[in-house]
């Protein structure tokens, strides 16, 4: 009997300090799937655009810069996000060194197109992120849906995207098209004008989006 009592006492003595240390000195582990907010790196992120004519082989490519943005990272993917695009940063790439470059950029910023004086910012808010059912080793991993506000109009857009975890954040890449006329960018559109001939400009704008976000 004495031996049994001694064993119980010894067990209690050894367990008590360990319990106290766990309670006082060791913090509980962070739960898996906890949301982390990441700030968009506006220098490394990019919005590339391409516009083209319909009847002749002619196109122009350029960029616009992100002004700000953040994304929520949870369960090993981006789950939410919001971005502000500086529309005054619209720049043409393919006419560098050509006097027509400034003319094109000025026209794109005018009321004919994006009217940046009246609408200096465009916004995109992610409303849904869904994993692709069978993502491959390359290509899109998710489907992103969000509200794009441009020229005072807000429309929902959905596009495939590749989302990857980085050492200190996340990266998302996407290639998709938007119909500019849905945001009242009507210049040169055969939806609204006739007799344009080879001056018809495609309604779809190609977008190549790259987002880098860090802690």
PDB file of C-alpha atoms in Angstrom:
ATOM      1  CA  UNK A   1       0.000   0.000   0.000  1.00  0.00           C
ATOM      2  CA  UNK A   2       2.812   2.381   0.914  1.00  0.00           C
ATOM      3  CA  UNK A   3       4.463   1.604  -2.406  1.00  0.00           C
ATOM      4  CA  UNK A   4       1.275   2.494  -4.312  1.00  0.00           C
ATOM      5  CA  UNK A   5       0.877   5.778  -2.438  1.00  0.00           C
ATOM      6  CA  UNK A   6       4.514   6.659  -3.116  1.00  0.00           C
ATOM      7  CA  UNK A   7       4.057   6.035  -6.828  1.00  0.00           C
ATOM      8  CA  UNK A   8       0.965   8.274  -6.985  1.00  0.00           C
ATOM      9  CA  UNK A   9       2.741  11.070  -5.109  1.00  0.00           C
ATOM     10  CA  UNK A  10       5.784  10.834  -7.357  1.00  0.00           C
ATOM     11  CA  UNK A  11       3.647  10.992 -10.481  1.00  0.00           C
ATOM     12  CA  UNK A  12       1.821  14.053  -9.175  1.00  0.00           C
ATOM     13  CA  UNK A  13       5.073  15.816  -8.289  1.00  0.00           C
ATOM     14  CA  UNK A  14       6.522  15.286 -11.756  1.00  0.00           C
ATOM     15  CA  UNK A  15       3.305  16.180 -13.562  1.00  0.00           C
ATOM     16  CA  UNK A  16       2.584  19.410 -11.679  1.00  0.00           C
ATOM     17  CA  UNK A  17       5.614  21.407 -12.929  1.00  0.00           C
ATOM     18  CA  UNK A  18       5.024  20.202 -16.477  1.00  0.00           C
ATOM     19  CA  UNK A  19       1.367  21.251 -16.324  1.00  0.00           C
ATOM     20  CA  UNK A  20       2.300  24.638 -14.916  1.00  0.00           C
ATOM     21  CA  UNK A  21       4.855  25.182 -17.674  1.00  0.00           C
ATOM     22  CA  UNK A  22       2.337  24.320 -20.381  1.00  0.00           C
ATOM     23  CA  UNK A  23      -0.246  26.640 -18.927  1.00  0.00           C
ATOM     24  CA  UNK A  24       2.031  29.602 -18.200  1.00  0.00           C
ATOM     25  CA  UNK A  25       4.977  29.356 -20.545  1.00  0.00           C
ATOM     26  CA  UNK A  26       3.751  27.737 -23.744  1.00  0.00           C
ATOM     27  CA  UNK A  27       1.300  29.527 -26.029  1.00  0.00           C
ATOM     28  CA  UNK A  28      -1.261  27.422 -27.891  1.00  0.00           C
ATOM     29  CA  UNK A  29      -0.363  26.727 -31.522  1.00  0.00           C
ATOM     30  CA  UNK A  30      -1.996  28.918 -34.154  1.00  0.00           C
ATOM     31  CA  UNK A  31      -4.888  27.094 -35.737  1.00  0.00           C
ATOM     32  CA  UNK A  32      -4.499  25.937 -39.318  1.00  0.00           C
ATOM     33  CA  UNK A  33      -6.479  28.021 -41.767  1.00  0.00           C
ATOM     34  CA  UNK A  34      -6.276  31.274 -39.815  1.00  0.00           C
ATOM     35  CA  UNK A  35      -6.723  34.245 -42.142  1.00  0.00           C
ATOM     36  CA  UNK A  36      -3.719  36.470 -42.871  1.00  0.00           C
ATOM     37  CA  UNK A  37      -3.985  39.841 -44.611  1.00  0.00           C
ATOM     38  CA  UNK A  38      -1.338  40.506 -47.262  1.00  0.00           C
ATOM     39  CA  UNK A  39      -0.518  43.891 -48.758  1.00  0.00           C
ATOM     40  CA  UNK A  40      -0.224  44.180 -52.526  1.00  0.00           C
ATOM     41  CA  UNK A  41       3.246  45.140 -53.760  1.00  0.00           C
ATOM     42  CA  UNK A  42       2.306  47.863 -56.261  1.00  0.00           C
ATOM     43  CA  UNK A  43       5.792  47.905 -57.795  1.00  0.00           C
ATOM     44  CA  UNK A  44       5.887  44.188 -58.602  1.00  0.00           C
ATOM     45  CA  UNK A  45       2.214  43.831 -59.511  1.00  0.00           C
ATOM     46  CA  UNK A  46       0.998  44.738 -62.991  1.00  0.00           C
ATOM     47  CA  UNK A  47      -2.088  45.187 -65.145  1.00  0.00           C
ATOM     48  CA  UNK A  48      -1.204  44.632 -68.796  1.00  0.00           C
ATOM     49  CA  UNK A  49      -3.768  45.483 -71.473  1.00  0.00           C
ATOM     50  CA  UNK A  50      -4.070  44.845 -75.204  1.00  0.00           C
ATOM     51  CA  UNK A  51      -6.578  46.482 -77.519  1.00  0.00           C
ATOM     52  CA  UNK A  52      -6.945  45.663 -81.202  1.00  0.00           C
ATOM     53  CA  UNK A  53      -8.816  46.540 -84.372  1.00  0.00           C
ATOM     54  CA  UNK A  54     -11.253  44.116 -85.966  1.00  0.00           C
ATOM     55  CA  UNK A  55     -10.748  44.312 -89.731  1.00  0.00           C
ATOM     56  CA  UNK A  56      -7.029  45.044 -89.874  1.00  0.00           C
ATOM     57  CA  UNK A  57      -4.120  43.452 -88.086  1.00  0.00           C
ATOM     58  CA  UNK A  58      -3.363  46.217 -85.619  1.00  0.00           C
ATOM     59  CA  UNK A  59      -3.112  46.255 -81.843  1.00  0.00           C
ATOM     60  CA  UNK A  60      -1.632  48.238 -78.983  1.00  0.00           C
ATOM     61  CA  UNK A  61      -0.313  46.998 -75.660  1.00  0.00           C
ATOM     62  CA  UNK A  62       0.416  48.805 -72.439  1.00  0.00           C
ATOM     63  CA  UNK A  63       0.185  48.812 -68.677  1.00  0.00           C
ATOM     64  CA  UNK A  64      -1.655  50.386 -65.771  1.00  0.00           C
ATOM     65  CA  UNK A  65      -0.365  50.519 -62.200  1.00  0.00           C
ATOM     66  CA  UNK A  66      -2.052  49.440 -59.027  1.00  0.00           C
ATOM     67  CA  UNK A  67      -2.425  52.247 -56.517  1.00  0.00           C
ATOM     68  CA  UNK A  68      -3.190  50.013 -53.526  1.00  0.00           C
ATOM     69  CA  UNK A  69      -4.636  46.658 -52.565  1.00  0.00           C
ATOM     70  CA  UNK A  70      -4.752  43.796 -50.109  1.00  0.00           C
ATOM     71  CA  UNK A  71      -5.741  40.138 -50.144  1.00  0.00           C
ATOM     72  CA  UNK A  72      -6.781  37.649 -47.502  1.00  0.00           C
ATOM     73  CA  UNK A  73      -4.835  34.382 -47.422  1.00  0.00           C
ATOM     74  CA  UNK A  74      -6.646  31.468 -45.791  1.00  0.00           C
ATOM     75  CA  UNK A  75      -6.648  27.689 -46.194  1.00  0.00           C
ATOM     76  CA  UNK A  76      -3.708  27.869 -48.595  1.00  0.00           C
ATOM     77  CA  UNK A  77      -5.311  30.264 -51.078  1.00  0.00           C
ATOM     78  CA  UNK A  78      -6.488  33.820 -51.629  1.00  0.00           C
ATOM     79  CA  UNK A  79     -10.053  34.132 -50.340  1.00  0.00           C
ATOM     80  CA  UNK A  80     -10.771  37.868 -50.511  1.00  0.00           C
ATOM     81  CA  UNK A  81      -9.169  40.977 -51.953  1.00  0.00           C
ATOM     82  CA  UNK A  82      -9.609  44.534 -53.111  1.00  0.00           C
ATOM     83  CA  UNK A  83      -7.530  46.592 -55.515  1.00  0.00           C
ATOM     84  CA  UNK A  84      -7.388  50.184 -56.733  1.00  0.00           C
ATOM     85  CA  UNK A  85      -6.004  50.925 -60.213  1.00  0.00           C
ATOM     86  CA  UNK A  86      -4.525  54.334 -60.985  1.00  0.00           C
ATOM     87  CA  UNK A  87      -6.136  55.172 -64.331  1.00  0.00           C
ATOM     88  CA  UNK A  88      -3.798  58.133 -64.830  1.00  0.00           C
ATOM     89  CA  UNK A  89      -0.970  55.586 -65.041  1.00  0.00           C
ATOM     90  CA  UNK A  90      -2.273  54.110 -68.313  1.00  0.00           C
ATOM     91  CA  UNK A  91       0.747  53.876 -70.601  1.00  0.00           C
ATOM     92  CA  UNK A  92       1.403  52.459 -74.049  1.00  0.00           C
ATOM     93  CA  UNK A  93       4.306  50.067 -74.561  1.00  0.00           C
ATOM     94  CA  UNK A  94       4.562  49.240 -78.267  1.00  0.00           C
ATOM     95  CA  UNK A  95       4.950  52.844 -79.526  1.00  0.00           C
ATOM     96  CA  UNK A  96       7.926  53.781 -77.341  1.00  0.00           C
ATOM     97  CA  UNK A  97      10.063  56.324 -79.144  1.00  0.00           C
ATOM     98  CA  UNK A  98       7.254  57.118 -81.570  1.00  0.00           C
ATOM     99  CA  UNK A  99       5.571  60.558 -81.399  1.00  0.00           C
ATOM    100  CA  UNK A 100       2.226  58.757 -81.701  1.00  0.00           C
ATOM    101  CA  UNK A 101       2.720  57.243 -78.250  1.00  0.00           C
ATOM    102  CA  UNK A 102       1.731  60.441 -76.437  1.00  0.00           C
ATOM    103  CA  UNK A 103      -1.252  60.895 -78.761  1.00  0.00           C
ATOM    104  CA  UNK A 104      -2.530  57.389 -78.029  1.00  0.00           C
ATOM    105  CA  UNK A 105      -2.056  57.720 -74.270  1.00  0.00           C
ATOM    106  CA  UNK A 106      -3.838  61.068 -74.298  1.00  0.00           C
ATOM    107  CA  UNK A 107      -6.721  59.615 -76.285  1.00  0.00           C
ATOM    108  CA  UNK A 108      -7.079  56.640 -73.926  1.00  0.00           C
ATOM    109  CA  UNK A 109      -7.285  59.039 -70.974  1.00  0.00           C
ATOM    110  CA  UNK A 110      -9.859  61.262 -72.702  1.00  0.00           C
ATOM    111  CA  UNK A 111     -13.675  61.004 -72.403  1.00  0.00           C
ATOM    112  CA  UNK A 112     -13.656  58.913 -75.615  1.00  0.00           C
ATOM    113  CA  UNK A 113     -12.216  56.056 -73.588  1.00  0.00           C
ATOM    114  CA  UNK A 114     -11.566  56.068 -69.824  1.00  0.00           C
ATOM    115  CA  UNK A 115     -12.081  59.759 -68.938  1.00  0.00           C
ATOM    116  CA  UNK A 116      -9.434  59.661 -66.212  1.00  0.00           C
ATOM    117  CA  UNK A 117     -10.013  63.247 -65.129  1.00  0.00           C
ATOM    118  CA  UNK A 118     -13.538  62.336 -64.051  1.00  0.00           C
ATOM    119  CA  UNK A 119     -12.770  58.729 -63.097  1.00  0.00           C
ATOM    120  CA  UNK A 120      -9.158  58.645 -61.829  1.00  0.00           C
ATOM    121  CA  UNK A 121      -9.507  55.222 -60.227  1.00  0.00           C
ATOM    122  CA  UNK A 122     -10.852  51.802 -61.123  1.00  0.00           C
ATOM    123  CA  UNK A 123     -11.603  49.242 -58.425  1.00  0.00           C
ATOM    124  CA  UNK A 124     -11.838  45.467 -58.241  1.00  0.00           C
ATOM    125  CA  UNK A 125     -13.262  43.603 -55.242  1.00  0.00           C
ATOM    126  CA  UNK A 126     -13.039  39.808 -55.055  1.00  0.00           C
ATOM    127  CA  UNK A 127     -16.381  38.268 -54.099  1.00  0.00           C
ATOM    128  CA  UNK A 128     -15.650  34.576 -54.663  1.00  0.00           C
ATOM    129  CA  UNK A 129     -12.689  32.237 -55.141  1.00  0.00           C
ATOM    130  CA  UNK A 130     -13.330  28.631 -56.166  1.00  0.00           C
ATOM    131  CA  UNK A 131     -10.754  25.886 -56.620  1.00  0.00           C
ATOM    132  CA  UNK A 132     -10.636  24.262 -60.043  1.00  0.00           C
ATOM    133  CA  UNK A 133     -11.975  20.678 -59.867  1.00  0.00           C
ATOM    134  CA  UNK A 134      -8.876  19.115 -61.464  1.00  0.00           C
ATOM    135  CA  UNK A 135      -6.034  21.656 -61.562  1.00  0.00           C
ATOM    136  CA  UNK A 136      -2.941  20.570 -63.449  1.00  0.00           C
ATOM    137  CA  UNK A 137       0.695  21.210 -62.600  1.00  0.00           C
ATOM    138  CA  UNK A 138       0.543  24.342 -64.756  1.00  0.00           C
ATOM    139  CA  UNK A 139      -2.274  26.688 -65.629  1.00  0.00           C
ATOM    140  CA  UNK A 140      -5.234  27.990 -63.634  1.00  0.00           C
ATOM    141  CA  UNK A 141      -5.824  26.647 -60.139  1.00  0.00           C
ATOM    142  CA  UNK A 142      -8.849  28.745 -59.190  1.00  0.00           C
ATOM    143  CA  UNK A 143     -11.787  30.679 -60.585  1.00  0.00           C
ATOM    144  CA  UNK A 144     -12.077  34.247 -59.308  1.00  0.00           C
ATOM    145  CA  UNK A 145     -15.249  36.325 -59.380  1.00  0.00           C
ATOM    146  CA  UNK A 146     -15.342  39.981 -58.441  1.00  0.00           C
ATOM    147  CA  UNK A 147     -16.897  43.382 -59.000  1.00  0.00           C
ATOM    148  CA  UNK A 148     -15.023  45.672 -61.389  1.00  0.00           C
ATOM    149  CA  UNK A 149     -15.864  49.373 -61.146  1.00  0.00           C
ATOM    150  CA  UNK A 150     -14.783  51.400 -64.169  1.00  0.00           C
ATOM    151  CA  UNK A 151     -16.075  54.795 -65.315  1.00  0.00           C
ATOM    152  CA  UNK A 152     -18.661  54.711 -62.544  1.00  0.00           C
ATOM    153  CA  UNK A 153     -20.116  51.366 -63.662  1.00  0.00           C
ATOM    154  CA  UNK A 154     -19.816  48.192 -61.572  1.00  0.00           C
ATOM    155  CA  UNK A 155     -20.059  44.806 -63.282  1.00  0.00           C
ATOM    156  CA  UNK A 156     -19.266  41.282 -62.130  1.00  0.00           C
ATOM    157  CA  UNK A 157     -16.458  39.450 -63.928  1.00  0.00           C
ATOM    158  CA  UNK A 158     -15.245  35.863 -63.606  1.00  0.00           C
ATOM    159  CA  UNK A 159     -11.923  34.520 -64.824  1.00  0.00           C
ATOM    160  CA  UNK A 160      -9.463  31.642 -64.265  1.00  0.00           C
ATOM    161  CA  UNK A 161      -6.340  32.385 -62.260  1.00  0.00           C
ATOM    162  CA  UNK A 162      -3.217  30.678 -61.007  1.00  0.00           C
ATOM    163  CA  UNK A 163      -2.702  31.246 -57.265  1.00  0.00           C
ATOM    164  CA  UNK A 164       0.565  30.280 -55.598  1.00  0.00           C
ATOM    165  CA  UNK A 165       2.044  30.618 -52.132  1.00  0.00           C
ATOM    166  CA  UNK A 166       5.321  32.523 -51.877  1.00  0.00           C
ATOM    167  CA  UNK A 167       7.884  32.463 -49.074  1.00  0.00           C
ATOM    168  CA  UNK A 168       6.563  35.726 -47.672  1.00  0.00           C
ATOM    169  CA  UNK A 169       3.158  36.054 -49.307  1.00  0.00           C
ATOM    170  CA  UNK A 170       1.216  35.040 -52.392  1.00  0.00           C
ATOM    171  CA  UNK A 171       1.109  35.476 -56.161  1.00  0.00           C
ATOM    172  CA  UNK A 172      -1.830  35.413 -58.567  1.00  0.00           C
ATOM    173  CA  UNK A 173      -1.703  35.475 -62.362  1.00  0.00           C
ATOM    174  CA  UNK A 174      -4.634  35.637 -64.766  1.00  0.00           C
ATOM    175  CA  UNK A 175      -5.341  36.185 -68.450  1.00  0.00           C
ATOM    176  CA  UNK A 176      -8.858  37.124 -69.480  1.00  0.00           C
ATOM    177  CA  UNK A 177     -10.964  39.529 -71.540  1.00  0.00           C
ATOM    178  CA  UNK A 178     -13.537  42.160 -70.660  1.00  0.00           C
ATOM    179  CA  UNK A 179     -16.096  43.771 -72.959  1.00  0.00           C
ATOM    180  CA  UNK A 180     -15.251  47.457 -72.569  1.00  0.00           C
ATOM    181  CA  UNK A 181     -18.681  48.569 -73.766  1.00  0.00           C
ATOM    182  CA  UNK A 182     -20.250  47.204 -70.559  1.00  0.00           C
ATOM    183  CA  UNK A 183     -18.411  50.034 -68.774  1.00  0.00           C
ATOM    184  CA  UNK A 184     -19.460  52.685 -71.319  1.00  0.00           C
ATOM    185  CA  UNK A 185     -16.190  52.662 -73.242  1.00  0.00           C
ATOM    186  CA  UNK A 186     -17.864  52.837 -76.647  1.00  0.00           C
ATOM    187  CA  UNK A 187     -15.405  54.623 -78.941  1.00  0.00           C
ATOM    188  CA  UNK A 188     -14.937  52.771 -82.248  1.00  0.00           C
ATOM    189  CA  UNK A 189     -17.388  50.000 -81.298  1.00  0.00           C
ATOM    190  CA  UNK A 190     -19.574  48.517 -84.017  1.00  0.00           C
ATOM    191  CA  UNK A 191     -22.201  47.943 -81.337  1.00  0.00           C
ATOM    192  CA  UNK A 192     -22.959  51.653 -81.326  1.00  0.00           C
ATOM    193  CA  UNK A 193     -21.551  53.130 -84.536  1.00  0.00           C
ATOM    194  CA  UNK A 194     -21.883  52.279 -88.225  1.00  0.00           C
ATOM    195  CA  UNK A 195     -19.736  53.095 -91.225  1.00  0.00           C
ATOM    196  CA  UNK A 196     -16.474  52.735 -89.296  1.00  0.00           C
ATOM    197  CA  UNK A 197     -14.854  50.506 -91.913  1.00  0.00           C
ATOM    198  CA  UNK A 198     -11.387  49.389 -90.887  1.00  0.00           C
ATOM    199  CA  UNK A 199     -11.469  51.741 -87.909  1.00  0.00           C
ATOM    200  CA  UNK A 200     -13.640  49.360 -85.876  1.00  0.00           C
ATOM    201  CA  UNK A 201     -12.001  48.647 -82.518  1.00  0.00           C
ATOM    202  CA  UNK A 202     -12.632  45.297 -80.824  1.00  0.00           C
ATOM    203  CA  UNK A 203     -14.999  45.458 -77.890  1.00  0.00           C
ATOM    204  CA  UNK A 204     -12.886  43.001 -75.902  1.00  0.00           C
ATOM    205  CA  UNK A 205      -9.794  44.196 -74.075  1.00  0.00           C
ATOM    206  CA  UNK A 206      -7.259  41.507 -73.199  1.00  0.00           C
ATOM    207  CA  UNK A 207      -5.994  41.688 -69.627  1.00  0.00           C
ATOM    208  CA  UNK A 208      -2.904  39.999 -68.193  1.00  0.00           C
ATOM    209  CA  UNK A 209      -3.009  40.449 -64.437  1.00  0.00           C
ATOM    210  CA  UNK A 210      -0.142  39.843 -62.034  1.00  0.00           C
ATOM    211  CA  UNK A 211      -0.597  40.325 -58.297  1.00  0.00           C
ATOM    212  CA  UNK A 212       2.206  40.026 -55.746  1.00  0.00           C
ATOM    213  CA  UNK A 213       1.165  40.400 -52.102  1.00  0.00           C
ATOM    214  CA  UNK A 214       3.361  40.152 -49.011  1.00  0.00           C
ATOM    215  CA  UNK A 215       3.029  40.174 -45.228  1.00  0.00           C
TER     216      UNK A 215
END
